[in-house]
Amino acid sequence: MRISAALLPLLAITQTCLAFTVPSSPTLHNPSHGVTNQPKHLRQRGVIRFSNIVGSSSSTSLPVSAASTEVGAPGTADLPWSELGFEFRPTKSHLRMVHRDGKWEEAELVESPYLNIHIGATALHYGQSCFEGLKAFSHDDGSVYMFRPDENAKRINKSGERVMMPEIPVETFIKACNDVVKDNIAYVPPYGSGGALYLRPLLFGSGPRIGLQPSEEYTFIVMVMPVGDYYKGGLAKPVDGLIVDDYDRAAPKGVGAAKVAGNYAADLIPNMEAKKQGF
């Protein structure tokens, strides 16, 4: 069957997005410049609206701390920007944050792409894990936008609640995404390349349990990588699709409505069988 490209993108109702301006010279960006009065619902989210960013009528941003205002420029990493696919590529860092004793500890930017995880972690044994996916885009004025991170924060919390993991405050989630994008700004594909910086926030049980029960420790990470279109050539033309009825991905009253890792394990066989058939 043929699926219209217009049906594939899942666009959020809200138009908010994270944005910050990247200076064209080494001078620091002062977040106090160009701030306009923002509506009450945005103030409640802990966001600030900037008047000097393209599309500011639908853009929101968290304040940038004085220690992290010298950002750099997008698209300066030595990569074949026009040849990006949707695949893993190493970048400078990922963000990591641990939940212990009922609270989230300070986040840190980590350059090693490896985790030291307990052999009894509930993510490994009982699938206590969920994730999100969102993108950051560079614009022709040097700014970088992230599409509706507040909605991703809400969804990861909904997924986490379903498998008994702690809530990540929306502001904490957005700040984590903001910080890791800034630290990896060189890997944001340049404007006009057709690429984006893909963010993969991941929350999982990292503490040991052998009996079936939730963990006492959780780890939240945000990894990033530059990507091209998920479908080669983009969505400008229809995409061939295959309906598979030999497998179930979700069941009534199950976890199909949550973005938990186990849902995707069920897709591996039908996905690879479809690829073998040319889909």
Coordinates of C-alpha atoms in Angstrom, one line a residue:
M1 CA 0.0 0.0 0.0
R2 CA 1.0 3.7 -0.4
I3 CA 0.9 6.0 2.6
S4 CA 0.6 9.7 1.9
A5 CA 3.5 11.7 3.3
A6 CA 1.0 14.1 4.9
L7 CA -0.1 11.3 7.2
L8 CA 3.3 10.4 8.6
P9 CA 4.5 13.4 10.6
L10 CA 3.0 13.5 14.1
L11 CA 2.7 17.2 14.8
A12 CA 1.9 18.5 18.3
I13 CA -1.0 20.8 19.0
T14 CA 1.2 23.2 20.9
Q15 CA 3.7 25.4 19.0
T16 CA 6.2 25.9 21.8
C17 CA 9.9 25.1 21.1
L18 CA 13.2 25.7 22.9
A19 CA 15.4 28.3 21.2
F20 CA 18.7 30.1 21.9
T21 CA 20.7 32.4 19.7
V22 CA 24.2 31.4 18.7
P23 CA 26.4 34.5 18.4
S24 CA 28.2 35.0 15.0
S25 CA 31.3 36.1 16.8
P26 CA 33.0 35.0 20.1
T27 CA 31.1 37.6 22.1
L28 CA 28.7 36.3 24.8
H29 CA 25.0 36.2 24.3
N30 CA 23.2 38.1 27.0
P31 CA 19.8 36.4 27.6
S32 CA 18.5 39.6 29.3
H33 CA 18.4 41.3 25.9
G34 CA 15.3 41.3 23.9
V35 CA 13.0 39.7 26.5
T36 CA 9.4 40.5 26.0
N37 CA 6.4 40.1 28.4
Q38 CA 5.3 36.5 28.2
P39 CA 1.9 35.0 28.8
K40 CA 1.1 33.5 32.2
H41 CA 1.0 29.9 30.9
L42 CA 4.5 30.3 29.7
R43 CA 5.8 31.8 32.9
Q44 CA 4.3 28.8 34.7
R45 CA 6.4 26.5 32.5
G46 CA 9.5 28.4 33.6
V47 CA 10.3 29.7 30.1
I48 CA 11.2 33.0 28.6
R49 CA 10.1 34.4 25.2
F50 CA 12.8 36.1 23.1
S51 CA 11.9 38.8 20.7
N52 CA 15.2 38.5 18.7
I53 CA 14.7 34.9 17.5
V54 CA 13.1 34.0 14.2
G55 CA 9.5 32.8 14.8
S56 CA 9.4 34.3 18.3
S57 CA 5.6 34.2 18.3
S58 CA 5.8 30.5 18.8
S59 CA 9.2 30.1 20.5
T60 CA 10.2 29.7 24.1
S61 CA 13.5 29.4 25.9
L62 CA 14.8 28.7 29.3
P63 CA 17.2 31.3 30.7
V64 CA 20.8 30.6 29.8
S65 CA 23.2 30.6 32.8
A66 CA 26.1 33.0 32.8
A67 CA 28.5 30.0 32.9
S68 CA 27.2 28.5 29.7
T69 CA 26.5 31.5 27.4
E70 CA 29.5 31.1 25.2
V71 CA 28.1 28.5 22.9
G72 CA 29.9 28.4 19.6
A73 CA 28.4 27.8 16.2
P74 CA 26.3 25.0 14.7
G75 CA 27.7 22.8 11.9
T76 CA 31.4 23.3 12.7
A77 CA 32.2 19.6 13.3
D78 CA 34.0 17.8 10.5
L79 CA 31.1 15.7 9.1
P80 CA 29.6 15.0 5.7
W81 CA 26.5 17.1 6.4
S82 CA 24.8 16.3 3.0
E83 CA 25.2 12.5 3.5
L84 CA 23.7 12.1 7.0
G85 CA 21.3 9.2 7.5
F86 CA 19.3 8.2 10.6
E87 CA 22.1 6.3 12.4
F88 CA 24.3 6.6 15.5
R89 CA 27.3 9.0 15.2
P90 CA 29.7 9.9 18.1
T91 CA 29.5 13.4 19.4
K92 CA 31.2 15.4 22.2
S93 CA 29.0 14.4 25.2
H94 CA 25.8 13.1 26.7
L95 CA 24.0 14.4 29.8
R96 CA 23.6 12.1 32.8
M97 CA 21.5 12.5 36.0
V98 CA 20.8 10.0 38.8
H99 CA 17.7 9.7 41.0
R100 CA 18.6 8.4 44.5
D101 CA 16.9 8.7 48.0
G102 CA 13.8 10.2 46.4
K103 CA 15.4 13.1 44.6
W104 CA 17.3 14.0 41.4
E105 CA 21.0 14.7 41.8
E106 CA 22.9 17.3 39.8
A107 CA 23.2 16.6 36.1
E108 CA 26.6 16.2 34.5
L109 CA 27.9 16.3 30.9
V110 CA 29.9 13.1 30.2
E111 CA 32.2 12.6 27.3
S112 CA 32.5 8.8 27.5
P113 CA 29.7 7.0 25.6
Y114 CA 29.7 4.1 28.1
L115 CA 27.7 3.5 31.2
N116 CA 28.8 1.4 34.3
I117 CA 25.6 -0.4 35.2
H118 CA 24.8 -2.9 38.0
I119 CA 24.3 -6.4 36.8
G120 CA 21.0 -6.5 38.7
A121 CA 19.6 -3.3 37.2
T122 CA 15.8 -3.5 36.7
A123 CA 16.2 -2.1 33.2
L124 CA 18.1 -5.3 32.2
H125 CA 15.9 -7.8 34.0
Y126 CA 12.4 -6.3 34.0
G127 CA 12.4 -3.8 31.2
Q128 CA 12.0 -0.7 33.4
S129 CA 13.0 1.7 30.7
C130 CA 11.4 4.4 28.5
F131 CA 12.7 7.0 26.1
E132 CA 11.8 10.0 23.9
G133 CA 13.0 11.4 20.6
L134 CA 13.1 15.1 19.5
K135 CA 15.2 17.3 17.3
A136 CA 17.1 20.6 17.3
F137 CA 17.4 22.6 14.1
S138 CA 19.7 25.5 13.1
H139 CA 18.3 28.5 11.4
D140 CA 19.6 31.0 8.9
D141 CA 20.2 33.6 11.6
G142 CA 22.5 31.3 13.6
S143 CA 19.8 30.4 16.2
V144 CA 19.0 26.8 17.2
Y145 CA 15.5 25.6 17.8
M146 CA 14.2 22.5 19.6
F147 CA 10.7 21.5 18.7
R148 CA 8.2 21.3 21.7
P149 CA 10.5 19.7 24.4
D150 CA 7.8 20.4 27.0
E151 CA 5.5 17.9 25.3
N152 CA 8.3 15.3 25.2
A153 CA 8.8 15.9 29.0
K154 CA 5.1 15.2 29.6
R155 CA 5.2 12.0 27.5
I156 CA 8.3 10.6 29.2
N157 CA 6.7 11.1 32.6
K158 CA 3.5 9.4 31.4
S159 CA 5.6 6.5 30.2
G160 CA 7.7 6.4 33.4
E161 CA 4.6 6.4 35.5
R162 CA 3.3 3.3 33.7
V163 CA 6.4 1.3 34.8
M164 CA 6.8 3.0 38.2
M165 CA 9.7 5.4 37.6
P166 CA 10.1 8.8 39.1
E167 CA 8.9 12.0 37.5
I168 CA 11.3 14.3 35.8
P169 CA 10.2 17.9 36.3
V170 CA 9.4 19.6 33.0
E171 CA 11.9 22.4 33.6
T172 CA 14.6 19.9 34.5
F173 CA 13.9 18.0 31.3
I174 CA 14.1 21.1 29.2
K175 CA 17.2 22.4 30.9
A176 CA 18.9 19.0 30.3
C177 CA 18.1 19.1 26.6
N178 CA 19.2 22.7 26.4
D179 CA 22.5 22.0 28.1
V180 CA 23.4 19.0 26.0
V181 CA 22.6 20.8 22.8
K182 CA 24.8 23.7 23.7
D183 CA 27.6 21.4 24.6
N184 CA 27.3 19.6 21.3
I185 CA 26.5 22.7 19.2
A186 CA 29.2 21.9 16.6
Y187 CA 27.2 18.8 15.8
V188 CA 23.9 20.6 15.0
P189 CA 23.7 20.3 11.2
P190 CA 24.1 23.7 9.5
Y191 CA 21.1 25.5 8.1
G192 CA 20.2 24.3 4.6
S193 CA 21.8 20.9 5.0
G194 CA 18.4 19.2 5.6
G195 CA 19.7 17.6 8.9
A196 CA 19.0 18.0 12.5
L197 CA 20.5 17.2 15.9
Y198 CA 18.5 14.2 17.2
L199 CA 18.1 13.9 21.0
R200 CA 17.3 10.6 22.7
P201 CA 16.3 11.1 26.4
L202 CA 16.4 7.8 28.2
L203 CA 15.1 6.9 31.7
F204 CA 15.8 3.5 33.2
G205 CA 16.0 1.6 36.4
S206 CA 19.8 1.4 37.3
G207 CA 19.5 -0.1 40.8
P208 CA 19.6 -3.9 41.5
R209 CA 16.5 -5.9 42.1
I210 CA 16.0 -9.6 41.7
G211 CA 12.4 -9.9 42.9
L212 CA 9.9 -8.2 40.6
Q213 CA 9.6 -4.7 42.1
P214 CA 10.7 -1.2 41.0
S215 CA 14.3 0.0 41.4
E216 CA 15.5 2.3 44.2
E217 CA 17.8 4.1 41.7
Y218 CA 17.2 5.6 38.3
T219 CA 19.4 7.1 35.6
F220 CA 18.3 9.7 33.1
I221 CA 20.5 10.4 30.1
V222 CA 20.2 12.6 27.0
M223 CA 22.3 11.4 24.1
V224 CA 22.6 13.4 20.9
M225 CA 23.7 12.8 17.3
P226 CA 23.3 14.6 13.9
V227 CA 20.9 12.8 11.6
G228 CA 19.4 13.2 8.2
D229 CA 15.9 12.1 7.2
Y230 CA 14.4 9.0 8.8
Y231 CA 13.1 8.0 5.4
K232 CA 15.7 8.4 2.6
G233 CA 14.7 11.4 0.5
G234 CA 12.4 12.8 3.2
L235 CA 8.7 13.0 3.1
A236 CA 8.3 15.0 -0.1
K237 CA 6.9 11.9 -1.8
P238 CA 4.7 9.0 -0.6
V239 CA 6.4 6.2 1.4
D240 CA 5.7 2.5 0.7
G241 CA 4.2 0.8 3.8
L242 CA 3.5 -2.8 4.7
I243 CA 0.7 -4.0 6.9
V244 CA 1.8 -6.9 9.1
D245 CA -0.9 -8.9 11.0
D246 CA 1.2 -11.8 12.1
Y247 CA 2.6 -10.0 15.2
D248 CA 1.2 -7.9 18.0
R249 CA 3.1 -4.9 19.3
A250 CA 0.6 -4.0 22.1
A251 CA -2.3 -5.6 23.9
P252 CA -5.4 -4.3 25.6
K253 CA -4.5 -2.9 29.1
G254 CA -0.8 -3.4 28.3
V255 CA 2.0 -0.8 27.9
G256 CA 1.3 0.1 24.2
A257 CA 0.4 3.6 25.1
A258 CA 3.8 4.1 26.9
K259 CA 7.1 4.6 25.1
V260 CA 8.8 1.8 26.9
A261 CA 11.8 0.0 25.5
G262 CA 10.1 -3.4 25.4
N263 CA 7.5 -2.2 22.9
Y264 CA 10.2 -1.9 20.3
A265 CA 11.7 -5.4 20.9
A266 CA 8.3 -6.7 19.7
D267 CA 8.9 -4.8 16.4
L268 CA 12.3 -6.3 15.6
I269 CA 11.2 -9.4 13.6
P270 CA 8.4 -7.8 11.6
N271 CA 10.6 -4.7 10.9
M272 CA 13.5 -6.8 9.5
E273 CA 11.1 -9.1 7.6
A274 CA 9.6 -6.0 5.9
K275 CA 13.1 -4.6 5.1
K276 CA 13.9 -7.9 3.4
Q277 CA 10.8 -7.4 1.2
G278 CA 12.1 -4.0 0.2
F279 CA 10.0 -1.8 2.5

